[in-house]
Coordinates of N, CA and C in Angstrom, one line a residue:
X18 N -67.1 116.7 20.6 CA -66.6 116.6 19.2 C -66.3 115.2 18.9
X19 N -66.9 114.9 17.6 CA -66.6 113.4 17.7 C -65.7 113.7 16.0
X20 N -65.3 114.3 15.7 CA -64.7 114.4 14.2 C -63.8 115.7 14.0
X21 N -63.0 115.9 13.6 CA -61.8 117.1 13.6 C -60.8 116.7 12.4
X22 N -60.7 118.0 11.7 CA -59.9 117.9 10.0 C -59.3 119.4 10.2
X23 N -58.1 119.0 9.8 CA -57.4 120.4 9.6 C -55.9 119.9 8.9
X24 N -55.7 121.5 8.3 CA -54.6 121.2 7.5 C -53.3 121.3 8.5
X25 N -52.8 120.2 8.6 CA -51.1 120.1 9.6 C -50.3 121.3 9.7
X26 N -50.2 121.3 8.6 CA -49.1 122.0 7.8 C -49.2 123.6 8.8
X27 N -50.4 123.9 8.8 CA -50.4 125.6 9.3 C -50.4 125.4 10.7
X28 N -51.0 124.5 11.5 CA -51.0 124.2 12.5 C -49.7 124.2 13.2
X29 N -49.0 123.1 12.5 CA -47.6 122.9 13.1 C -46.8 123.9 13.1
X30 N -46.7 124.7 11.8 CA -45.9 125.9 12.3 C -46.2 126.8 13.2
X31 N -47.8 127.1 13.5 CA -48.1 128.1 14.3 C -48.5 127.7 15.6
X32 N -48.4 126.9 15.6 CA -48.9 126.1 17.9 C -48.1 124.6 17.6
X33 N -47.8 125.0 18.8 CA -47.1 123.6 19.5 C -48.7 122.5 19.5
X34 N -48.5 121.6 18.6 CA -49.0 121.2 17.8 C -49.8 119.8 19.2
X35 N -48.4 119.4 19.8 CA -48.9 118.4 20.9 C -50.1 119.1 22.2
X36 N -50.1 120.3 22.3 CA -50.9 121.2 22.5 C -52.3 121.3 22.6
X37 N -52.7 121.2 21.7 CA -53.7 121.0 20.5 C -54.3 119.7 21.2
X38 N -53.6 118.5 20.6 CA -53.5 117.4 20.9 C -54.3 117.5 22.4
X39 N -53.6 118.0 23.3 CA -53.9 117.7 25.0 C -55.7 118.2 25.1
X40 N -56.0 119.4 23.9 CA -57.1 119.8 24.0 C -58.4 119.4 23.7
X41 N -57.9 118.0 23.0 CA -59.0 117.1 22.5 C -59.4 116.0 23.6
X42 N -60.4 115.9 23.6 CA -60.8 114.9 24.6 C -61.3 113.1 24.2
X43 N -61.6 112.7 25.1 CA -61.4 111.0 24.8 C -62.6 110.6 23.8
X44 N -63.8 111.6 23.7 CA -64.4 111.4 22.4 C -64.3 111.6 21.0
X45 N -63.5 111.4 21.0 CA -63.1 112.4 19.7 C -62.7 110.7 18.9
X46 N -63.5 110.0 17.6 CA -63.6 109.2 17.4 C -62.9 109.0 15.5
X47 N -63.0 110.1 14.8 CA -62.9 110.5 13.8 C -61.3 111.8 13.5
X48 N -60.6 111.4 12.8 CA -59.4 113.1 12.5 C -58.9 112.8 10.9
X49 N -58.8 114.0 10.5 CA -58.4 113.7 9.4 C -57.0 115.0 9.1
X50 N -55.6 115.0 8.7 CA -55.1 115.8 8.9 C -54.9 115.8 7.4
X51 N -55.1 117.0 6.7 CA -54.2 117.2 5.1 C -52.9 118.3 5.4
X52 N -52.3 118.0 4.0 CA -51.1 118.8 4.1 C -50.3 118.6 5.4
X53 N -50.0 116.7 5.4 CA -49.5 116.3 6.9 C -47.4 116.8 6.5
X54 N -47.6 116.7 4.9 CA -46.0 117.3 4.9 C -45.2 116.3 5.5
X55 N -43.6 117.2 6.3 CA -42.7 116.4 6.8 C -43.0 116.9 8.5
X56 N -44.3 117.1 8.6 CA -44.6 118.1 9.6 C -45.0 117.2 10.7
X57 N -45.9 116.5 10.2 CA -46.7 115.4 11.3 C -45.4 114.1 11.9
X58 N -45.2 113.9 12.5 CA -43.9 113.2 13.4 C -44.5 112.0 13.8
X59 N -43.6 110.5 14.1 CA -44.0 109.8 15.1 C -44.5 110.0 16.2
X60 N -44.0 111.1 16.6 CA -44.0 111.4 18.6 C -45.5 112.2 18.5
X61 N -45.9 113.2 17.6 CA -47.3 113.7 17.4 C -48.2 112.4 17.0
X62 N -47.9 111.5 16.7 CA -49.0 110.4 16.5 C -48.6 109.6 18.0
X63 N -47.9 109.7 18.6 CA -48.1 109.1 20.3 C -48.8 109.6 20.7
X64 N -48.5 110.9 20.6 CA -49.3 112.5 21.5 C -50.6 112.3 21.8
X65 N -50.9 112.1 20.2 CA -52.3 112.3 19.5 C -53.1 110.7 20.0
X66 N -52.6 109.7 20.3 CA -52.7 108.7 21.0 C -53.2 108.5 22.1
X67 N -52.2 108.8 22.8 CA -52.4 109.4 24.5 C -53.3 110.1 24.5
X68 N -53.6 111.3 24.3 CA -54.9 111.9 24.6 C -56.4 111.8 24.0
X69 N -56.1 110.8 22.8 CA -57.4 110.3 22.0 C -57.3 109.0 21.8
X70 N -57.1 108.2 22.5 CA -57.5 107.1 22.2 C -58.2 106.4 21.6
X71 N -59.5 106.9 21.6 CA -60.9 106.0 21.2 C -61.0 106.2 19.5
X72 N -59.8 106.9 18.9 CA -60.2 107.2 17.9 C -60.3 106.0 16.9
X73 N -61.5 106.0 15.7 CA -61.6 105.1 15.4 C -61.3 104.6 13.1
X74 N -61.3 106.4 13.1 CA -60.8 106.4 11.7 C -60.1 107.5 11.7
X75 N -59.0 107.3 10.6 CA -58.0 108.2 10.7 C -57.5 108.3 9.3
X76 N -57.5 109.9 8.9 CA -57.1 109.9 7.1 C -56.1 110.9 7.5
X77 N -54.4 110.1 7.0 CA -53.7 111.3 7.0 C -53.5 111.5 5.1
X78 N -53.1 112.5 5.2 CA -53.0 112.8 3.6 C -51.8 114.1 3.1
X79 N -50.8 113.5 2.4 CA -49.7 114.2 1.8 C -48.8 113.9 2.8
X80 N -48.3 112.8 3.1 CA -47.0 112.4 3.9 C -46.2 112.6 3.3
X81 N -44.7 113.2 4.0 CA -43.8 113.2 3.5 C -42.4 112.8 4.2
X82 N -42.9 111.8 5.5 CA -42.0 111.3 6.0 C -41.7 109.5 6.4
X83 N -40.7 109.4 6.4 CA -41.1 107.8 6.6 C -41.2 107.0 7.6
X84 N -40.9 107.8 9.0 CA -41.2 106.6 10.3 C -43.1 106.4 10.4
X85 N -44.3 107.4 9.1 CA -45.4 107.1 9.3 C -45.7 106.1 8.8
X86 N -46.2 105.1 9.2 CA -46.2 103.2 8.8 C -47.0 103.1 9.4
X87 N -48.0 102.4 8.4 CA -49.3 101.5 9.1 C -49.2 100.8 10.1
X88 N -48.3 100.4 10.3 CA -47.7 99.2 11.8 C -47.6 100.3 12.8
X89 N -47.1 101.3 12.6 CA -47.0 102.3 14.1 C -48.3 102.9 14.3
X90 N -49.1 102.9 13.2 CA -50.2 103.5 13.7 C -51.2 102.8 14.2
X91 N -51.4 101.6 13.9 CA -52.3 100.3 14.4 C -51.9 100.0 15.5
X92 N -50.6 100.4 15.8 CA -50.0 99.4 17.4 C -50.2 101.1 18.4
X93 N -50.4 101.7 17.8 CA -51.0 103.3 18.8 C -52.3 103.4 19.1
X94 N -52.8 102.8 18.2 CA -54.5 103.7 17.9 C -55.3 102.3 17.9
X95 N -55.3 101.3 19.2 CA -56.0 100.0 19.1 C -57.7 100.1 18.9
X96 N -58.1 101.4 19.0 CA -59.7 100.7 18.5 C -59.6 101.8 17.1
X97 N -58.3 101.8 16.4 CA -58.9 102.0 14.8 C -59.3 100.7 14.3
X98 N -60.5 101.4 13.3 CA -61.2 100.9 12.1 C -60.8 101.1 10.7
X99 N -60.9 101.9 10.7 CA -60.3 102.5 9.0 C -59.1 103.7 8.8
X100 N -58.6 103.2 8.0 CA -57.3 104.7 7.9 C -56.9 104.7 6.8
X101 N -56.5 105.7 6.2 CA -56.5 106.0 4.5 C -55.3 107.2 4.3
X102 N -54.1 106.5 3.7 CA -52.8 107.3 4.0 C -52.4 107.6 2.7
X103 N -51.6 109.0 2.0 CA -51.5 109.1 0.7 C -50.1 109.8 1.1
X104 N -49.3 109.1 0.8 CA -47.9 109.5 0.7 C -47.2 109.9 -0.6
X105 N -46.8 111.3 -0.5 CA -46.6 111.9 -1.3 C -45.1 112.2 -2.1
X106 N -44.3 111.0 -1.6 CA -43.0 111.2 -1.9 C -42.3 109.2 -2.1
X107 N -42.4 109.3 -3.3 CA -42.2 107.5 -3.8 C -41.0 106.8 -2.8
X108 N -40.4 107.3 -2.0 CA -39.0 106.7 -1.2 C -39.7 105.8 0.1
X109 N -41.3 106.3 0.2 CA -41.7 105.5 1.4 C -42.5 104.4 0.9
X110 N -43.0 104.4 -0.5 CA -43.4 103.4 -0.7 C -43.3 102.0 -0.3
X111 N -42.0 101.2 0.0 CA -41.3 100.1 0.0 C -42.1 100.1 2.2
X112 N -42.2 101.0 2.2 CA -42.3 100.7 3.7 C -44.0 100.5 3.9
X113 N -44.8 100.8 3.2 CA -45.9 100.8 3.3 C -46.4 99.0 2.5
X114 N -46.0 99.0 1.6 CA -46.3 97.8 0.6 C -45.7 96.7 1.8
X115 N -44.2 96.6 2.9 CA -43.6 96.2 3.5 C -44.8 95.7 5.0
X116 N -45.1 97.0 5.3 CA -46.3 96.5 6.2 C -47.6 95.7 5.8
X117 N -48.2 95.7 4.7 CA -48.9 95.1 3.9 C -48.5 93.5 3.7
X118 N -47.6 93.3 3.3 CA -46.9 92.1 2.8 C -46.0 91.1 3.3
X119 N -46.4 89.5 3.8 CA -45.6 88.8 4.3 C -45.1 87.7 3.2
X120 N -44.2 86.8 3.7 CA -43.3 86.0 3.2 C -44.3 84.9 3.4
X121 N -44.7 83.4 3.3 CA -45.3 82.4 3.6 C -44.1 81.6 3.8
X122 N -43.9 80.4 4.5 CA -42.8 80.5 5.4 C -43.0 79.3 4.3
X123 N -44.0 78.6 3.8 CA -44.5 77.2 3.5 C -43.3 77.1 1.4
X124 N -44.4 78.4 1.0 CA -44.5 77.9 -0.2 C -42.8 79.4 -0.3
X125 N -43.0 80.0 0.0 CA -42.0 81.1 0.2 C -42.8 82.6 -0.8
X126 N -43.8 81.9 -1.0 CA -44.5 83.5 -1.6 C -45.3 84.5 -1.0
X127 N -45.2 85.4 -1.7 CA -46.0 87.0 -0.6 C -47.1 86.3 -0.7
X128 N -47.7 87.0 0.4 CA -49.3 87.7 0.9 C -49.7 88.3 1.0
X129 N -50.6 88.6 1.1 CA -50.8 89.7 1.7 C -51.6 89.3 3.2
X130 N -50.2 90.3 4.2 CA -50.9 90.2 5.4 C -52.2 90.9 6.7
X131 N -52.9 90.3 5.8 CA -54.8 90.9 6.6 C -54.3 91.6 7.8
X132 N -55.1 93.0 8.0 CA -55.3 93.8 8.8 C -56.1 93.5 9.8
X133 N -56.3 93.7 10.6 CA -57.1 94.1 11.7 C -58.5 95.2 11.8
X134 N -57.7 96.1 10.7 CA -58.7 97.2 10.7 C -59.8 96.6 9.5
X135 N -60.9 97.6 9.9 CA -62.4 97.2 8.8 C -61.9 97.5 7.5
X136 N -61.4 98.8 7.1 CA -60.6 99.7 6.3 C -59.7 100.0 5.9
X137 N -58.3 99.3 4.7 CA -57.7 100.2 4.7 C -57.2 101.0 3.4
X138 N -56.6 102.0 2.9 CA -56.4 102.9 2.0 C -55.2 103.6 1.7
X139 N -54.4 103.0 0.6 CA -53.4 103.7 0.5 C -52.7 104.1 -0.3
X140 N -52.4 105.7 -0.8 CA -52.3 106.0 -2.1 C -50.7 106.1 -2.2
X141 N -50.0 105.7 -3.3 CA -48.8 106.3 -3.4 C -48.4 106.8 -4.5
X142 N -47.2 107.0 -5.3 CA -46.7 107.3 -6.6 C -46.4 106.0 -7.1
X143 N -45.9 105.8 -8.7 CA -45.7 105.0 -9.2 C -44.4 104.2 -8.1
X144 N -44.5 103.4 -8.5 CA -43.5 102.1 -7.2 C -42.5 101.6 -8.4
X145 N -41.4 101.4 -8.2 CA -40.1 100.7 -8.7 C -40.9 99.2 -9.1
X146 N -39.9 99.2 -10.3 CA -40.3 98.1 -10.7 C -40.9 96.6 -9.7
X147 N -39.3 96.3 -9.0 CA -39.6 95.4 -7.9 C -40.4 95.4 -7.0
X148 N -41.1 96.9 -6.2 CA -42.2 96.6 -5.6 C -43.6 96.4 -6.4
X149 N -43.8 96.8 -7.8 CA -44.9 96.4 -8.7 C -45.0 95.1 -8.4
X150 N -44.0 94.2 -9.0 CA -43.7 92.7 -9.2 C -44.6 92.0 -7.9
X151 N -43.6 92.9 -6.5 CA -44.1 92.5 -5.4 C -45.8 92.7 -4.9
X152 N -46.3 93.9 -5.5 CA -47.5 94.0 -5.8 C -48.8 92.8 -6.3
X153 N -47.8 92.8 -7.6 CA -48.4 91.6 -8.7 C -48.7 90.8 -8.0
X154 N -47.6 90.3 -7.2 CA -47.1 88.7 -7.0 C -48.3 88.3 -6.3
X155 N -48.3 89.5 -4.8 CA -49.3 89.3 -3.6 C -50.5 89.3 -4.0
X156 N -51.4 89.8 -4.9 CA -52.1 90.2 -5.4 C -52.6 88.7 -5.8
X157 N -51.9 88.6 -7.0 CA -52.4 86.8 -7.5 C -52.1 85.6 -6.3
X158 N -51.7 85.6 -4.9 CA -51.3 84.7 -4.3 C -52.5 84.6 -3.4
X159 N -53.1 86.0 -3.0 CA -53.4 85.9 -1.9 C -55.0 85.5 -2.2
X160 N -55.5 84.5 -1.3 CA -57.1 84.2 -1.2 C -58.3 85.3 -1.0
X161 N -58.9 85.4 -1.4 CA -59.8 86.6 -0.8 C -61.3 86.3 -1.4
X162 N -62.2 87.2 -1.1 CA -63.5 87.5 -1.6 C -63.8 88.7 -2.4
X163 N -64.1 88.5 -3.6 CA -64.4 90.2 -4.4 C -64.3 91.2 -3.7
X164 N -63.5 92.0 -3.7 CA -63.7 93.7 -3.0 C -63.0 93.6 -1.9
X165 N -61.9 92.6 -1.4 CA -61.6 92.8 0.0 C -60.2 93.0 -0.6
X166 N -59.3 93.1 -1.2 CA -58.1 93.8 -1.8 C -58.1 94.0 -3.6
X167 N -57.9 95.3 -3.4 CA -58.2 96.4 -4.7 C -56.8 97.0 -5.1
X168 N -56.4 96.9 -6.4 CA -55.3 97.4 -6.6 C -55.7 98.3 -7.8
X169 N -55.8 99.1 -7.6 CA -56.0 100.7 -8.7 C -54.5 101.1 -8.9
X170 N -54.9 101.0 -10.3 CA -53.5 102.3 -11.4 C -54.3 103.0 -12.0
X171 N -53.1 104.0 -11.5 CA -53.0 105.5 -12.4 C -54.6 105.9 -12.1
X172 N -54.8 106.1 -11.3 CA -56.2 107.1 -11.3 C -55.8 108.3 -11.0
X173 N -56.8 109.5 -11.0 CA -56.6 110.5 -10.7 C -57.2 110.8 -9.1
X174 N -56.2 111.7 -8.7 CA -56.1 111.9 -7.3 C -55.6 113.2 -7.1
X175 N -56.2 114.4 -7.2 CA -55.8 115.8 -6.9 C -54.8 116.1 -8.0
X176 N -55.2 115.8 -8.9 CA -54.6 116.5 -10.1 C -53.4 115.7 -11.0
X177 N -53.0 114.2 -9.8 CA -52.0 113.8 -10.6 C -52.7 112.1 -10.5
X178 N -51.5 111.3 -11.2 CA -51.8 110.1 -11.7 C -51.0 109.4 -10.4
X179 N -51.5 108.3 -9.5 CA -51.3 107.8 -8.6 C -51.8 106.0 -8.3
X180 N -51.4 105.4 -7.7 CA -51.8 103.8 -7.2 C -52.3 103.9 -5.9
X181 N -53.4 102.9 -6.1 CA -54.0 103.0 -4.5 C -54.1 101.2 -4.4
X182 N -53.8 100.5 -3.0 CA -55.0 99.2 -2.8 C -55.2 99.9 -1.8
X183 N -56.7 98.8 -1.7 CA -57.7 98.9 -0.7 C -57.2 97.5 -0.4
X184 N -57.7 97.8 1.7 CA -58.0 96.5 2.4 C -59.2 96.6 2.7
X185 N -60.2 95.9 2.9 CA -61.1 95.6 3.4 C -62.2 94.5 3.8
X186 N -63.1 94.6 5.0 CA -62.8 93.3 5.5 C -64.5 92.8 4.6
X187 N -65.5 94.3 4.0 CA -66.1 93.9 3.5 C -66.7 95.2 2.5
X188 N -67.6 94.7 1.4 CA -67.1 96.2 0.6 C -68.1 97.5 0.9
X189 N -68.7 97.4 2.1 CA -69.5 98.5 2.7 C -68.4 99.0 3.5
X190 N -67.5 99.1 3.9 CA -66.4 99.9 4.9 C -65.8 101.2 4.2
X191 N -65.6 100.8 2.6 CA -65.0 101.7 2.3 C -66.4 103.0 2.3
X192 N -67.5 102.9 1.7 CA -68.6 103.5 1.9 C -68.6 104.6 3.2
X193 N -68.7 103.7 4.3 CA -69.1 103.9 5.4 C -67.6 105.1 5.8
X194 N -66.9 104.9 5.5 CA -65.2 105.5 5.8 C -65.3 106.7 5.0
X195 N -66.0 106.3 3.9 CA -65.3 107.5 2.7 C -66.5 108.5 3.2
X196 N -67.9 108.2 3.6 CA -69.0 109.0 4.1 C -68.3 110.1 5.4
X197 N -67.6 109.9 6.5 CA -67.1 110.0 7.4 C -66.1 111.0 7.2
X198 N -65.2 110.8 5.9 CA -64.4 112.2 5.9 C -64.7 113.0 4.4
X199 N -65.5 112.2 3.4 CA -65.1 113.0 1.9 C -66.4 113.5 1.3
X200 N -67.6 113.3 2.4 CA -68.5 113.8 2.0 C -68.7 114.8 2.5
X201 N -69.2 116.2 1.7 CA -69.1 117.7 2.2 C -70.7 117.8 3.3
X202 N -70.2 119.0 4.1 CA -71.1 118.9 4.8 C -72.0 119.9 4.6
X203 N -73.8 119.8 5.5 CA -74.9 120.3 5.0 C -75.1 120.7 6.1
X204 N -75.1 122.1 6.0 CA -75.2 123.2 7.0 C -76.8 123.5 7.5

């Protein structure tokens, strides 16, 4: 099995979820969890680590907790490529934009601080004023090439109005990423 999607949510309540985890094997390159809730934990993304390593894209979707941070998941999951996170509760915003964003030690303005990964994707709710600003700022500061940081408002996303940026290292990744979990499949 090189790809696996399922909704958290039912999972977690009904099986010991780390479980599961042990039953996936080192090929497993692809997961996508929806309805991750307050359900999906730091210690289930070690779990999920430890026994899958090789994995290479990862879409969680509907977070509703805050130790899940693009920094924990990049320093677990070293041969990710792409990951595409939609957090569903505005209080973690600041921590997500936070991993994204450095200080320049020189001129003292944001950046944005380049990933590692090919991919990345992240939706949230409307953001407080001052993380907008901070948005803005990084945005106009940072060097780049067309299509390698994307800042979308208010689009629609499952029925409500939400902000997304993209990272990317080139603009066939998001293609290649979005083929991989959002295209339906042909039986």
């Amino acid at each position: 099995m090189l790809t696996f999607e399922m909704q958290y949510e039912a999972m977690a309540c009904n099986f010991g979820i780390s479980k599961l985890f042990c039953a996936f094997n080192y090929n497993l390159k692809n997961i996508r969890f929806y309805y991750c809730d307050n359900y999906l934990t730091e210690n289930d993304l070690t779990t999920l680590s430890k026994y899958c390593p090789n994995i290479e894209n990862m879409c969680l979707e509907d977070i509703d907790r805050r130790g899940i941070a693009i920094r924990l998941i990049t320093s677990l999951f070293k041969n990710l490529k792409g990951l595409e996170l939609e957090f569903i509760c505005s209080r973690f915003i600041k921590d997500a934009i936070n991993d994204i964003i450095r200080r320049d030690e020189t001129s003292g303005n944001h950046l944005l601080d380049w990933t590692n990964l090919n991919f990345l994707s992240v939706y949230f709710n409307q953001p407080k004023a001052v993380q907008e600003r901070l948005l803005d700022e990084t945005s106009k500061n940072t060097l780049r090439k067309p299509e390698q940081f994307l800042k979308r408002l208010n689009i629609d996303f499952y029925s409500r109005k939400v902000r997304q940026f993209i990272i990317q290292k080139d603009m066939s990744y998001a293609a290649t990423f979005n083929n991989t979990f959002h295209v339906p499949y042909i039986f």
